[in-house]
XYZ file of C-alpha atoms in Angstrom:
597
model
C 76.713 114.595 85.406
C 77.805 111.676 87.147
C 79.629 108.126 85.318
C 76.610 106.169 86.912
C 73.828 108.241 85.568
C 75.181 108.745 81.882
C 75.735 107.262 78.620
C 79.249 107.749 76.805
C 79.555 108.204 73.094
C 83.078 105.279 72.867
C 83.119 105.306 68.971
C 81.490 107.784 65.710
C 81.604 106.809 62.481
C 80.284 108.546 59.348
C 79.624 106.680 56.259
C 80.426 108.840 53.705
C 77.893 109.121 50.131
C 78.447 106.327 47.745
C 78.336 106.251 44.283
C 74.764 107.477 42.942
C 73.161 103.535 43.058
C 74.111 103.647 46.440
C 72.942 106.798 48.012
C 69.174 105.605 47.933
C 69.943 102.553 50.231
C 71.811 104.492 52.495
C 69.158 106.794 53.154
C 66.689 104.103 53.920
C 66.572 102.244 56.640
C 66.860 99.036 55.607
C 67.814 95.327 56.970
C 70.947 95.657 54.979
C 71.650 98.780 56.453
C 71.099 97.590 59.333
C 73.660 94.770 59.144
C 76.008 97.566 58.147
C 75.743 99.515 60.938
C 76.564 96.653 63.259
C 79.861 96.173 61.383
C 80.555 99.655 60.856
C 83.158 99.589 63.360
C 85.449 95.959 61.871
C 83.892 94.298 64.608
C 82.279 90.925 63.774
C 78.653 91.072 65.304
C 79.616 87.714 67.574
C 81.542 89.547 69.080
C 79.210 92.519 70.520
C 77.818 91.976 74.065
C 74.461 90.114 73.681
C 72.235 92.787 75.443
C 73.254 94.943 72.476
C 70.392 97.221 70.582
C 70.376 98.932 67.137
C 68.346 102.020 67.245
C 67.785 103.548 64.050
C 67.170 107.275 63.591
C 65.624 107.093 59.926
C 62.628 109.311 58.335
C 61.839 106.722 55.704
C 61.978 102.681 56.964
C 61.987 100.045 54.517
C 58.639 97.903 55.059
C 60.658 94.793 55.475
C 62.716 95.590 58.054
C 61.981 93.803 62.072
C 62.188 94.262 65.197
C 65.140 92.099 65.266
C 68.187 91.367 62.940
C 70.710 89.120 63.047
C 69.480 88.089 66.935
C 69.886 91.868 67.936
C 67.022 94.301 68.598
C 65.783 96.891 66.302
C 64.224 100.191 67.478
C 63.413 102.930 65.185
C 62.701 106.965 65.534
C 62.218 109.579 63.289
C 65.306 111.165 64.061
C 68.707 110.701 65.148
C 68.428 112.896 68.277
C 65.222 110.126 69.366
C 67.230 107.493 68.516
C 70.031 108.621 70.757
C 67.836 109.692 73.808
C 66.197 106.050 73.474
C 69.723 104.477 73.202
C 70.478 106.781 76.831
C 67.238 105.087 78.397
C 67.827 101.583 77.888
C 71.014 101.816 78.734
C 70.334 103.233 81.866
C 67.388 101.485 82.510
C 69.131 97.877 82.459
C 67.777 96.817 79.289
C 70.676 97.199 77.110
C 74.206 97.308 77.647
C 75.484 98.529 74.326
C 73.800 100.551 72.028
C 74.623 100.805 68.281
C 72.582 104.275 67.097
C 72.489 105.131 63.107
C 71.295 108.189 62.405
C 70.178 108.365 58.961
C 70.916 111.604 57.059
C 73.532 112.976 59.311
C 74.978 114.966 58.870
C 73.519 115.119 55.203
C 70.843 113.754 53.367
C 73.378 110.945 52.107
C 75.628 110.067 54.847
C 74.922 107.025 58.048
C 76.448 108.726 61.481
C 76.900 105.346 63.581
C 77.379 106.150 67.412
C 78.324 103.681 69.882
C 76.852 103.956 73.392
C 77.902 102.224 76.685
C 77.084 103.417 80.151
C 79.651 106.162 81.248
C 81.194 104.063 84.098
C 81.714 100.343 81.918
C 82.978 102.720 79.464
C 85.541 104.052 82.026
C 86.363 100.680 83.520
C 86.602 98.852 79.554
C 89.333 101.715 79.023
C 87.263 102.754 75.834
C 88.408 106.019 74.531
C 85.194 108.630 75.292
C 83.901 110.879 72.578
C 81.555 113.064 75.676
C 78.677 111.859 77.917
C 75.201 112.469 75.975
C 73.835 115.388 77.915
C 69.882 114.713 77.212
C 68.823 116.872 79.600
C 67.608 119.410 76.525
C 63.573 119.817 76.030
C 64.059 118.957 72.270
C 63.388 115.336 71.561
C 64.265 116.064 67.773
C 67.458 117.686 67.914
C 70.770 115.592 68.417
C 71.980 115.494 72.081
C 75.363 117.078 72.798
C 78.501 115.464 73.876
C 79.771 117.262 77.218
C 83.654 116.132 78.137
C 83.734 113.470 80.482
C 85.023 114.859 83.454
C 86.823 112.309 86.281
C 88.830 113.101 89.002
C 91.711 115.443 88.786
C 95.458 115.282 88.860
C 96.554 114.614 92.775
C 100.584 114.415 92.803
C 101.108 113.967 96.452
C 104.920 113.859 97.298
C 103.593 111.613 100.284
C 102.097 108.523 98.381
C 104.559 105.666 97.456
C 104.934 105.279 93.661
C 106.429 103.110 90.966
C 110.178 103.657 89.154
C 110.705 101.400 86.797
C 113.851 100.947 84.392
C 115.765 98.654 82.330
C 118.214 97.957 80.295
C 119.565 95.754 76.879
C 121.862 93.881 79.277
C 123.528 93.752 83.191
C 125.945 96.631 82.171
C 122.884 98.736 80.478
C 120.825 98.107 83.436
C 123.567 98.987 85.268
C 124.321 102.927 83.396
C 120.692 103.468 83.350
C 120.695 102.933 87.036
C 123.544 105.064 87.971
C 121.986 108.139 85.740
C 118.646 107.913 87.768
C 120.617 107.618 91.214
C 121.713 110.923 91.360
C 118.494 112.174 89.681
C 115.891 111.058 92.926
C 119.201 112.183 95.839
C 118.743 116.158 94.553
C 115.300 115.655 93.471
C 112.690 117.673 95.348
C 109.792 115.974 96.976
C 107.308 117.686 95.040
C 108.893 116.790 91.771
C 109.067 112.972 92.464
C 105.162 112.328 91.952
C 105.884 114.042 87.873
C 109.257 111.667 87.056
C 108.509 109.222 84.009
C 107.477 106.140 85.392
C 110.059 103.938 83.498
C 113.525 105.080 81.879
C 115.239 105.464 79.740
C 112.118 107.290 78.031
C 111.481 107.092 74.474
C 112.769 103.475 73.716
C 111.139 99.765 74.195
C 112.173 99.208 77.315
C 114.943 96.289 77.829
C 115.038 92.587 78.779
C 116.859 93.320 82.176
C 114.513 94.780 84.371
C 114.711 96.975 88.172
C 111.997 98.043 89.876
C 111.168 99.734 92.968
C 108.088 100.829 95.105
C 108.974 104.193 97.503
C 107.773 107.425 98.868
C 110.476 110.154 97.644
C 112.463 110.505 101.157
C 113.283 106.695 100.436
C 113.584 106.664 96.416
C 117.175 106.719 95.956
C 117.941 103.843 98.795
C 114.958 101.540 97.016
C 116.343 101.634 93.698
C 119.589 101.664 94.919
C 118.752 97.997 96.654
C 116.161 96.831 94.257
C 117.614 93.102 92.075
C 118.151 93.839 88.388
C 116.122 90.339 86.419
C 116.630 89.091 83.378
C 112.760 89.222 81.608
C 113.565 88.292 78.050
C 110.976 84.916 78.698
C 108.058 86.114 80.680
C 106.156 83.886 81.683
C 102.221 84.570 80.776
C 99.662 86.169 84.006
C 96.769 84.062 84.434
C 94.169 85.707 86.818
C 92.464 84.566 90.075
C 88.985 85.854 91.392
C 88.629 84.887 95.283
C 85.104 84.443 96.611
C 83.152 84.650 100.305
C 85.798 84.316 103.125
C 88.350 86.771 101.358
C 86.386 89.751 102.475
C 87.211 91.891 105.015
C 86.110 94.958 106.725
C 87.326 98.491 104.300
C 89.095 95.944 102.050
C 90.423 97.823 98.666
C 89.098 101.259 100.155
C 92.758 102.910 99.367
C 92.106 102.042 95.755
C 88.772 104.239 95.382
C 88.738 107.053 94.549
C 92.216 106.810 94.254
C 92.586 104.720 91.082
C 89.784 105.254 87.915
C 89.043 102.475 86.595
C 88.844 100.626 90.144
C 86.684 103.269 90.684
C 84.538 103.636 87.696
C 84.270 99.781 87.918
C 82.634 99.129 91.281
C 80.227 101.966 90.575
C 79.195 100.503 87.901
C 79.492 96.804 89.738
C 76.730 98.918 92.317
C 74.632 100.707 89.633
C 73.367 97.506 88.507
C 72.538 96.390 92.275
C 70.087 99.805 92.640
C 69.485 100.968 95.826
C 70.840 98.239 97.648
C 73.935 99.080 95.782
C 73.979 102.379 97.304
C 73.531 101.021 100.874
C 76.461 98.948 99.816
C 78.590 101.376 98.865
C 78.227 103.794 102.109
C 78.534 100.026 104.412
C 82.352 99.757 102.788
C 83.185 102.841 102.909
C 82.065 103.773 106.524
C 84.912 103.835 109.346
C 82.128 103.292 111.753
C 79.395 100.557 112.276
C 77.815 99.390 108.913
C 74.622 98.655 108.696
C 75.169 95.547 107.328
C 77.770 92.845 108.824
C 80.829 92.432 106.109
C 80.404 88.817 106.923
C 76.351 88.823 106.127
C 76.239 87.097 102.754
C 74.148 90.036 101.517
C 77.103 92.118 101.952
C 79.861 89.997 101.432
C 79.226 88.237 98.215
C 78.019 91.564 96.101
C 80.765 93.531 97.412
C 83.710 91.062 96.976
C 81.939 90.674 93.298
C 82.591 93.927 92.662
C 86.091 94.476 94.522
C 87.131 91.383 92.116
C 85.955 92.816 89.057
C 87.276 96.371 89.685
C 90.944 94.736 90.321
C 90.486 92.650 86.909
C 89.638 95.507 85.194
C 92.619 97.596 86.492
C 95.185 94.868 85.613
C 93.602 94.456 82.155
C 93.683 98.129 81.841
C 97.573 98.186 82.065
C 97.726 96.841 79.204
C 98.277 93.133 80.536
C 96.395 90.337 78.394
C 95.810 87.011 80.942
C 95.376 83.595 79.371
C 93.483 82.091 81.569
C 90.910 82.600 84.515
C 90.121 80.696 87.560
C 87.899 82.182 90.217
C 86.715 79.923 93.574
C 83.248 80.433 94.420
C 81.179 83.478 93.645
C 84.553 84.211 92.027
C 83.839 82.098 88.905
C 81.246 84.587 88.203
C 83.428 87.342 87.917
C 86.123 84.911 86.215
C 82.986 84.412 83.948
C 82.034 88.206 82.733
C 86.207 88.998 82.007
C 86.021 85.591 80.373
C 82.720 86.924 77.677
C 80.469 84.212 79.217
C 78.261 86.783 80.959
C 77.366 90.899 80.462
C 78.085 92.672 83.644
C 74.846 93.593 84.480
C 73.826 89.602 84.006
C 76.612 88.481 86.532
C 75.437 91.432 88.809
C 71.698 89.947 88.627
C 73.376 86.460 89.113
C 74.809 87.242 92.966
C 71.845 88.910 93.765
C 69.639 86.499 92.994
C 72.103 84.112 95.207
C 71.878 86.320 97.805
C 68.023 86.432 97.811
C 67.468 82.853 97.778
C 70.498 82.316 100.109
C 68.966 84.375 103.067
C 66.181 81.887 102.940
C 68.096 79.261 104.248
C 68.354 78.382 107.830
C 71.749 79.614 109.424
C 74.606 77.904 108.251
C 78.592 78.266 108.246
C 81.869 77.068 106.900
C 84.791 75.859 108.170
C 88.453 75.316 107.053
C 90.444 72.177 108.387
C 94.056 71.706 107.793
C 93.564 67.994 106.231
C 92.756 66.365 103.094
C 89.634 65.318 101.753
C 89.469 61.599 102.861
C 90.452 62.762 106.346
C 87.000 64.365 106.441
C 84.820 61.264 105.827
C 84.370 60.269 108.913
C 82.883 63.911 109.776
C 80.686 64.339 106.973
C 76.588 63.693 107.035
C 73.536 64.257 105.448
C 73.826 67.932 107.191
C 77.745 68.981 106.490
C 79.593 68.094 103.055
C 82.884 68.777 101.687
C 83.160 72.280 100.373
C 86.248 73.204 98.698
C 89.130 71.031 98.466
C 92.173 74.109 98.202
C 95.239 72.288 98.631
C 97.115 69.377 99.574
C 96.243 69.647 103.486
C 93.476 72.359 103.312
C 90.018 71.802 102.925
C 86.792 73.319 103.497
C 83.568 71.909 105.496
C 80.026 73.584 105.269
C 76.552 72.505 106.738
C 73.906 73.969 108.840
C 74.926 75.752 112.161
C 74.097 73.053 114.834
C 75.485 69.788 112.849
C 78.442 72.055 111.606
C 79.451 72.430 115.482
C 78.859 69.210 116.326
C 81.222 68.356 113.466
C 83.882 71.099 114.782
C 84.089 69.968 118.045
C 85.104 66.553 117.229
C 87.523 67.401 114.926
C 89.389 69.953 117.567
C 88.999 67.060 120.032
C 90.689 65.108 117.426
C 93.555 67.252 117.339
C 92.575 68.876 113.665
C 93.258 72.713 113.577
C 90.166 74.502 112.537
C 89.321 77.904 111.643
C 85.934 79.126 111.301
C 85.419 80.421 108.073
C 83.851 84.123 107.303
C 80.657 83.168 106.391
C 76.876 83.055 107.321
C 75.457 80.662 105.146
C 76.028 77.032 104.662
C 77.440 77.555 100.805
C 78.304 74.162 99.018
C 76.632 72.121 100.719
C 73.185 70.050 100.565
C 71.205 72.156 102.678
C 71.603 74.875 99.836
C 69.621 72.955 97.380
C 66.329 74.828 97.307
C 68.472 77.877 97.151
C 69.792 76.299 93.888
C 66.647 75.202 92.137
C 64.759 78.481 92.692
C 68.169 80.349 91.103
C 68.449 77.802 88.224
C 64.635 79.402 87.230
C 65.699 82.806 87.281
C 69.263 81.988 84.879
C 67.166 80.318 82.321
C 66.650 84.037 80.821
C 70.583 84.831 81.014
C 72.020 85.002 77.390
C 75.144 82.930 78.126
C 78.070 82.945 75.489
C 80.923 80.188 75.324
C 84.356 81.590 76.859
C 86.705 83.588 74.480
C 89.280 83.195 77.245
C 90.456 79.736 79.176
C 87.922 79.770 82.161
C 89.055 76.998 84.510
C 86.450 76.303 86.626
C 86.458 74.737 90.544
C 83.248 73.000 89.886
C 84.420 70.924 87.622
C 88.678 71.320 88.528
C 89.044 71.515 84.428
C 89.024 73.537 81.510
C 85.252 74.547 81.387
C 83.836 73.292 78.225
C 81.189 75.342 75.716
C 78.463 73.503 76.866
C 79.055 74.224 80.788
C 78.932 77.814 80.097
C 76.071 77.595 78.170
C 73.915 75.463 80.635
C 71.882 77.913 83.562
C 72.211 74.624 85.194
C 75.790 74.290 85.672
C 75.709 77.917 87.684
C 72.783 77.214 89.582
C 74.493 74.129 90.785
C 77.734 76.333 92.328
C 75.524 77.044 95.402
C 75.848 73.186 96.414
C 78.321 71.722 94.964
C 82.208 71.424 96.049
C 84.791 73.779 95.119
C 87.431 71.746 93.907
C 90.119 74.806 93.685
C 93.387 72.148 94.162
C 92.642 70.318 90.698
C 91.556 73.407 88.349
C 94.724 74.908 89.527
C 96.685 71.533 88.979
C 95.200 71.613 85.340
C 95.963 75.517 84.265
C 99.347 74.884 85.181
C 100.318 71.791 83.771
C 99.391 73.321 80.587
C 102.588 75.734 80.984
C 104.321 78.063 83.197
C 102.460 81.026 84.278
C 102.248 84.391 86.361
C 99.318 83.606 88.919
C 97.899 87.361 89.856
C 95.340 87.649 92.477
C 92.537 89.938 92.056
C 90.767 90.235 95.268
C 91.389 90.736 99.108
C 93.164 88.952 102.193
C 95.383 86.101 99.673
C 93.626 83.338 100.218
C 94.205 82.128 96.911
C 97.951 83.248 97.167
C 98.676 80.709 100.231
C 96.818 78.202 98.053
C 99.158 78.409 95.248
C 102.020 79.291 97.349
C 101.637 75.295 98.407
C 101.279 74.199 94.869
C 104.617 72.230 93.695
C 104.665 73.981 90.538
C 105.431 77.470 92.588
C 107.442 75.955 95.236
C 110.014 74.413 92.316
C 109.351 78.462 90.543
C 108.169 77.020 87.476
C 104.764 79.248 88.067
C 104.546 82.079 90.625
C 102.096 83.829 92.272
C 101.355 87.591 93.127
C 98.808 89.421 95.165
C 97.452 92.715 94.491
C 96.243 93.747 97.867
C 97.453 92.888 101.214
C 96.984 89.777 103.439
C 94.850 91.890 105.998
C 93.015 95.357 106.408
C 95.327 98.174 106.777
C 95.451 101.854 105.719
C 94.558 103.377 102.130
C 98.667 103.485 101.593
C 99.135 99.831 102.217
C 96.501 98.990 99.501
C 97.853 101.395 96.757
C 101.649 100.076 97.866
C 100.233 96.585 97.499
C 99.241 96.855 94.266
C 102.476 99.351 93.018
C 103.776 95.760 94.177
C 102.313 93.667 92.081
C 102.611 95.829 88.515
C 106.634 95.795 89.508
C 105.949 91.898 89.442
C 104.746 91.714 86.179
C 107.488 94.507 84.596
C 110.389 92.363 86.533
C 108.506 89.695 84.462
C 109.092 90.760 81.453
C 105.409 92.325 80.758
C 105.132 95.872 79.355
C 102.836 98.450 81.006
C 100.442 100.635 79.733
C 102.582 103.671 81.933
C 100.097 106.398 81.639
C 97.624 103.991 83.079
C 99.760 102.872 85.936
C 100.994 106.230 86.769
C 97.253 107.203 87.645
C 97.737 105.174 91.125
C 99.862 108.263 92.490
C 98.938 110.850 89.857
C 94.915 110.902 90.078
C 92.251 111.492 92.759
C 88.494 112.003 92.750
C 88.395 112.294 96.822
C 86.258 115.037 97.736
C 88.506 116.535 100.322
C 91.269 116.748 97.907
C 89.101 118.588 95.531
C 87.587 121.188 98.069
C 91.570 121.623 99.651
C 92.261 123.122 95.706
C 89.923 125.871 96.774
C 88.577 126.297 93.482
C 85.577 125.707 91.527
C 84.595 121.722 90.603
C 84.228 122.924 87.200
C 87.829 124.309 86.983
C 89.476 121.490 89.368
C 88.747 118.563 87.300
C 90.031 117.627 83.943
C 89.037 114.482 81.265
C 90.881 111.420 82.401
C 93.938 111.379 79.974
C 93.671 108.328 78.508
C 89.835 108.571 77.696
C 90.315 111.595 75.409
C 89.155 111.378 71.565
């Protein structure tokens, strides 16, 4: 039963028999039941995704109730088992993407059982805590579907991979002690051992404001830590999060981390599931060490993979625990910025590249490039054919335009004594000639439920705080296709609101060497981290990359969800690691830890 082709109980509640006035409503289905059942959980109904449905498993219906309450869809059945195997199909056909299920006199005539429903792999990737996957594969449509365990991936505590020791201490001295105890510790240690050690000490206490950390493969532990700088983190500054978009991609980039990591994992299969077949096709083009069928650089490639690659790495970071306060993606990477940021459902933002992509390939042949010089450098290269489009930094902006005016445009910069480097692209994004890409996308976003932010989106379009109404408006996205990426003055405006941690999530730092120019992080009043390396490498270098980055934000001062960090060099759902056991699938695997009920 695979995470892309189920539905995962998250939550169960049963309302338990009122007092004798009572028990009447609750065994009729009724619009105040109804409105019940979507706050059965504290949660106020604003705040469910907007795709959500109530399905209602009830023999008797009260005549008044619709198909909709309180802007959310009603479905009814006879019984709770229908109501949950309709709840499974929507979800799975793309129609929902949250399911609230009452089943009406279960498991007694008196008693609500609420359910809540979410596609296995979202559920995975959102770090909800799974009840079981629905197993609906039974020939009774009457009787309540059981909840199998969610099985994904298996413990894989290779002495080989590098992995994360972190400690600290109440001050230099206790830093100091705790250091010296775990010195001797990784010397005698055997390799095989190292993968199991506690990923912070001491154990059993908050852990202190001065802070070590070190990244190492056991042959190497004891000289890391014994190197690594204690910091004093008793005033971390907050992590702010940046989504890269086309031009970041590269060949195999984040491969290490699938398979590897699960909720990177269970978050770009879902990322694909909502692309179909072509998600497939996607899927075996990444992760082929041969000729792909599809260019990385081909916009139909690039853009809904690096989507999904940036979404997976958000929802790893937020799944340590860590709590950003602001988003700023460039590009396509607004759109992911956009679904961690509540303005759009997954499977929305999913709909949104493709739908780029479709009109996109439409266009005549186009490119990008990237000149070291500012914006009114450019004006005497710019015409009706090639615009301005991103300014990044300082000295770094971005060019884009159909292929033939685009190299006229090159060649007199170079001549000019401008370095220029051709950006990875394949269509001229950001520029005029994409505007009948944008009106014929504007159509299609006009069904999109958008919601305002319920985190600080900064957004490149406008270089400022994006306000209620921009998020609301299918407009304002359509426009992103044409219109400049003005990266420099969003990231002026999130930090001159106050120091932060910039984090990278996505491929090749491009963003990085943006920030890495701004004053603010040349002074260190903000800094900036990547999570994956500046190029393609091996599967190693990616995991070490990001073991990198969650030291950052510890030496910060940040706490770590440990159990969900440790899962880098603890967990594996490669097949060849599972067939090396030499045991049955069944037996190999075990529930993800942290998704038990």
């Amino acid at each position: 039963m695979s995470l892309t082709s189920s539905s995962a109980v998250v939550r169960r509640l049963v309302v338990s028999p009122g007092p004798a006035h009572e028990q009447r409503a609750q065994s009729v289905a009724s619009a105040a039941a109804v409105s019940a059942v979507l706050r059965a959980f504290g949660r106020p109904p604003g705040q469910l995704p907007a795709r959500t449905v109530v399905h209602i498993g009830a023999a008797a219906l009260d005549p008044d109730l619709g198909p909709e309450h309180e802007g959310f869809t009603v479905r009814t059945a006879l019984t709770p088992g229908r109501a949950l195997r309709q709840a499974h199909r929507e979800l799975q056909d793309g129609t929902a993407d949250f399911a609230m299920v009452a089943g009406f006199g279960e498991p007694d005539p008196h008693t609500i059982t609420v359910y809540a429903v979410k596609r296995a792999a979202e559920a995975v990737a959102d770090a909800d805590r799974v009840l079981g996957l629905l197993d609906v594969s039974g020939a009774d449509e009457e009787a309540l579907p059981p909840l199998r365990p969610l099985y994904h991936g298996h413990r894989a505590t290779a002495p080989e991979r590098h992995r994360l020791l972190l400690w600290s201490g109440r001050d230099a001295d206790d830093e100091e002690r705790v250091r010296g105890e775990l010195l001797p510790l990784l010397s005698g240690l055997h390799s095989e051992a190292f993968p199991a050690l506690p990923t912070a000490v001491p154990c059993g206490t908050p852990p202190g404001p001065v802070r070590g950390a070190a990244v190492a493969v056991a042959a190497l532990a004891a000289g890391t830590v014994h190197k690594a700088r204690a910091v004093r983190a008793d005033r971390p500054r907050p992590v702010a999060l940046l989504f890269p978009g086309q031009g970041s991609q590269h060949t195999g980039m984040a491969r290490g981390l699938y398979r590897r990591e699960p909720v990177f994992t269970a978050a770009v299969d879902a990322a694909l599931a909502h692309m179909g077949e072509e998600g497939r096709r996607i899927r075996e083009d990444w992760l082929t060490t041969g000729r792909p069928r599809v260019p990385i650089d081909d916009v139909r490639r690039a853009q809904p993979l690096l989507f999904a690659i940036d979404y997976a790495l958000g929802r790893m970071v937020l799944g340590w625990g860590v709590r950003p306060v602001a988003l700023l993606g460039h590009s396509a990477g607004e759109l992911v910025a956009a679904v961690v940021a509540g303005v759009v459902s997954l499977s929305d933002a999913v709909a949104m590249v493709m739908t780029r992509v479709r009109e996109a390939v439409r266009i005549p042949a186009g490119g990008m490039l990237a000149v070291a010089a500012s914006e009114t450098q450019m004006a005497p290269y710019l015409n009706a054919d090639v615009a301005v489009a991103a300014v990044n930094a300082a000295q770094q902006v971005m060019l884009a335009g159909a292929a033939e005016p685009l190299a006229a445009a090159e060649a007199r910069l170079r001549a000019d004594g401008f370095t220029v480097v051709t950006v990875p692209a394949t269509s001229p994004f950001h520029s005029p000639a994409m505007a009948p890409a944008s009106d014929a996308v504007e159509a299609d976003y006009r069904g999109i439920p958008f919601r305002e932010p319920v985190l600080p989106l900064y957004s490149g379009y406008t270089g400022a705080l994006m306000r209620p109404e921009e998020a609301l408006s299918p407009r304002f996205w359509a426009r992103q296709i044409t219109d400049t990426v003005h990266f420099r003055a969003a990231l002026e405006e999130l930090v001159a609101i106050e120091d932060v941690l910039l984090i990278e999530a996505g491929p090749r730092q491009t963003l990085t060497a943006f920030a890495r120019r701004h004053r603010a992080v040349r002074l260190g009043a903000s800094a900036v981290s990547p999570l994956l390396p500046a190029r393609g490498g091996t599967a190693e270098a990616d995991r070490q990359s990001v073991l990198a980055a969650a030291a950052r934000i510890w030496t910060e001062g940040h706490d770590l969800d440990m159990d969900a960090v440790s899962r880098l060099w603890t967990w594996s759902d490669e097949e060849d690691a599972a067939r090396s056991a030499g045991t049955g699938a069944a037996a190999r695997r075990e529930p993800a830890p942290a998704l038990r009920s």
